[in-house]
């Protein structure tokens, strides 16, 4: 399961909708397929090191979802 946390207090109200949308996913593939089904593209992939990447998806302005993958 994906752990969902808010990076700022301003998005606390959207936290439950994010949890219900992505909380059951286990793989990055599920996240990307879900995003594409909503016609949302991956905004950016940030390479942290050779094993870790952050995948950034737009949510509801001004919120972005960031998935840390290893």
PDB file of C-alpha atoms in Angstrom:
ATOM      1  CA  UNK A   1       0.000   0.000   0.000  1.00  0.00           C
ATOM      2  CA  UNK A   2       1.119   3.527  -0.704  1.00  0.00           C
ATOM      3  CA  UNK A   3       1.645   5.773   2.301  1.00  0.00           C
ATOM      4  CA  UNK A   4      -0.009   9.137   1.660  1.00  0.00           C
ATOM      5  CA  UNK A   5       1.280  12.178   3.545  1.00  0.00           C
ATOM      6  CA  UNK A   6       0.758  15.898   3.022  1.00  0.00           C
ATOM      7  CA  UNK A   7       3.781  18.078   2.411  1.00  0.00           C
ATOM      8  CA  UNK A   8       1.938  21.157   3.658  1.00  0.00           C
ATOM      9  CA  UNK A   9      -1.093  22.002   5.756  1.00  0.00           C
ATOM     10  CA  UNK A  10      -2.792  23.688   2.808  1.00  0.00           C
ATOM     11  CA  UNK A  11      -3.531  20.341   1.170  1.00  0.00           C
ATOM     12  CA  UNK A  12      -4.803  18.506   4.261  1.00  0.00           C
ATOM     13  CA  UNK A  13      -8.375  18.822   2.966  1.00  0.00           C
ATOM     14  CA  UNK A  14      -7.464  16.893  -0.194  1.00  0.00           C
ATOM     15  CA  UNK A  15      -5.632  14.120   1.636  1.00  0.00           C
ATOM     16  CA  UNK A  16      -8.562  11.712   1.895  1.00  0.00           C
ATOM     17  CA  UNK A  17      -9.407  11.961  -1.796  1.00  0.00           C
ATOM     18  CA  UNK A  18      -5.778  11.206  -2.643  1.00  0.00           C
ATOM     19  CA  UNK A  19      -5.723   8.243  -0.241  1.00  0.00           C
ATOM     20  CA  UNK A  20      -8.875   6.788  -1.749  1.00  0.00           C
ATOM     21  CA  UNK A  21      -7.503   7.249  -5.285  1.00  0.00           C
ATOM     22  CA  UNK A  22      -4.012   5.786  -4.874  1.00  0.00           C
ATOM     23  CA  UNK A  23      -3.833   4.191  -1.431  1.00  0.00           C
ATOM     24  CA  UNK A  24      -4.375   0.630  -2.649  1.00  0.00           C
ATOM     25  CA  UNK A  25      -1.678   0.737  -5.328  1.00  0.00           C
ATOM     26  CA  UNK A  26       1.454  -1.347  -4.809  1.00  0.00           C
ATOM     27  CA  UNK A  27       3.401  -0.682  -7.996  1.00  0.00           C
ATOM     28  CA  UNK A  28       4.457   2.375  -9.929  1.00  0.00           C
ATOM     29  CA  UNK A  29       2.910   0.732 -12.998  1.00  0.00           C
ATOM     30  CA  UNK A  30      -0.512   0.952 -11.318  1.00  0.00           C
ATOM     31  CA  UNK A  31       0.024   4.638 -10.613  1.00  0.00           C
ATOM     32  CA  UNK A  32       1.048   5.419 -14.188  1.00  0.00           C
ATOM     33  CA  UNK A  33      -1.843   3.436 -15.702  1.00  0.00           C
ATOM     34  CA  UNK A  34      -4.263   5.223 -13.361  1.00  0.00           C
ATOM     35  CA  UNK A  35      -2.835   8.623 -14.330  1.00  0.00           C
ATOM     36  CA  UNK A  36      -3.080   7.828 -18.037  1.00  0.00           C
ATOM     37  CA  UNK A  37      -6.688   6.661 -17.568  1.00  0.00           C
ATOM     38  CA  UNK A  38      -7.415  10.164 -16.227  1.00  0.00           C
ATOM     39  CA  UNK A  39      -5.559  11.647 -19.199  1.00  0.00           C
ATOM     40  CA  UNK A  40      -2.811  12.986 -16.974  1.00  0.00           C
ATOM     41  CA  UNK A  41       0.790  12.691 -17.986  1.00  0.00           C
ATOM     42  CA  UNK A  42       3.739  12.187 -15.709  1.00  0.00           C
ATOM     43  CA  UNK A  43       4.986  15.731 -15.123  1.00  0.00           C
ATOM     44  CA  UNK A  44       8.526  14.765 -14.245  1.00  0.00           C
ATOM     45  CA  UNK A  45      10.781  11.939 -13.128  1.00  0.00           C
ATOM     46  CA  UNK A  46      13.481  13.096 -10.733  1.00  0.00           C
ATOM     47  CA  UNK A  47      16.463  10.749 -10.506  1.00  0.00           C
ATOM     48  CA  UNK A  48      17.754  10.719  -6.935  1.00  0.00           C
ATOM     49  CA  UNK A  49      20.388   8.039  -7.483  1.00  0.00           C
ATOM     50  CA  UNK A  50      20.782   4.858  -9.511  1.00  0.00           C
ATOM     51  CA  UNK A  51      18.012   3.094  -7.550  1.00  0.00           C
ATOM     52  CA  UNK A  52      15.622   5.846  -6.449  1.00  0.00           C
ATOM     53  CA  UNK A  53      13.365   7.967  -8.627  1.00  0.00           C
ATOM     54  CA  UNK A  54      10.581  10.406  -7.737  1.00  0.00           C
ATOM     55  CA  UNK A  55       7.641  10.381 -10.132  1.00  0.00           C
ATOM     56  CA  UNK A  56       5.615  13.607 -10.178  1.00  0.00           C
ATOM     57  CA  UNK A  57       1.962  13.707 -11.317  1.00  0.00           C
ATOM     58  CA  UNK A  58      -0.395  16.692 -11.416  1.00  0.00           C
ATOM     59  CA  UNK A  59      -3.459  16.342  -9.186  1.00  0.00           C
ATOM     60  CA  UNK A  60      -5.757  19.295  -8.481  1.00  0.00           C
ATOM     61  CA  UNK A  61      -4.170  22.731  -8.842  1.00  0.00           C
ATOM     62  CA  UNK A  62      -1.878  23.567  -7.115  1.00  0.00           C
ATOM     63  CA  UNK A  63      -1.285  20.022  -5.804  1.00  0.00           C
ATOM     64  CA  UNK A  64       1.114  17.500  -7.310  1.00  0.00           C
ATOM     65  CA  UNK A  65       1.526  13.904  -6.222  1.00  0.00           C
ATOM     66  CA  UNK A  66       5.091  12.670  -5.815  1.00  0.00           C
ATOM     67  CA  UNK A  67       5.757   8.948  -5.732  1.00  0.00           C
ATOM     68  CA  UNK A  68       9.112   7.900  -4.316  1.00  0.00           C
ATOM     69  CA  UNK A  69      10.219   4.678  -5.979  1.00  0.00           C
ATOM     70  CA  UNK A  70      13.164   2.408  -5.319  1.00  0.00           C
TER      71      UNK A  70
END
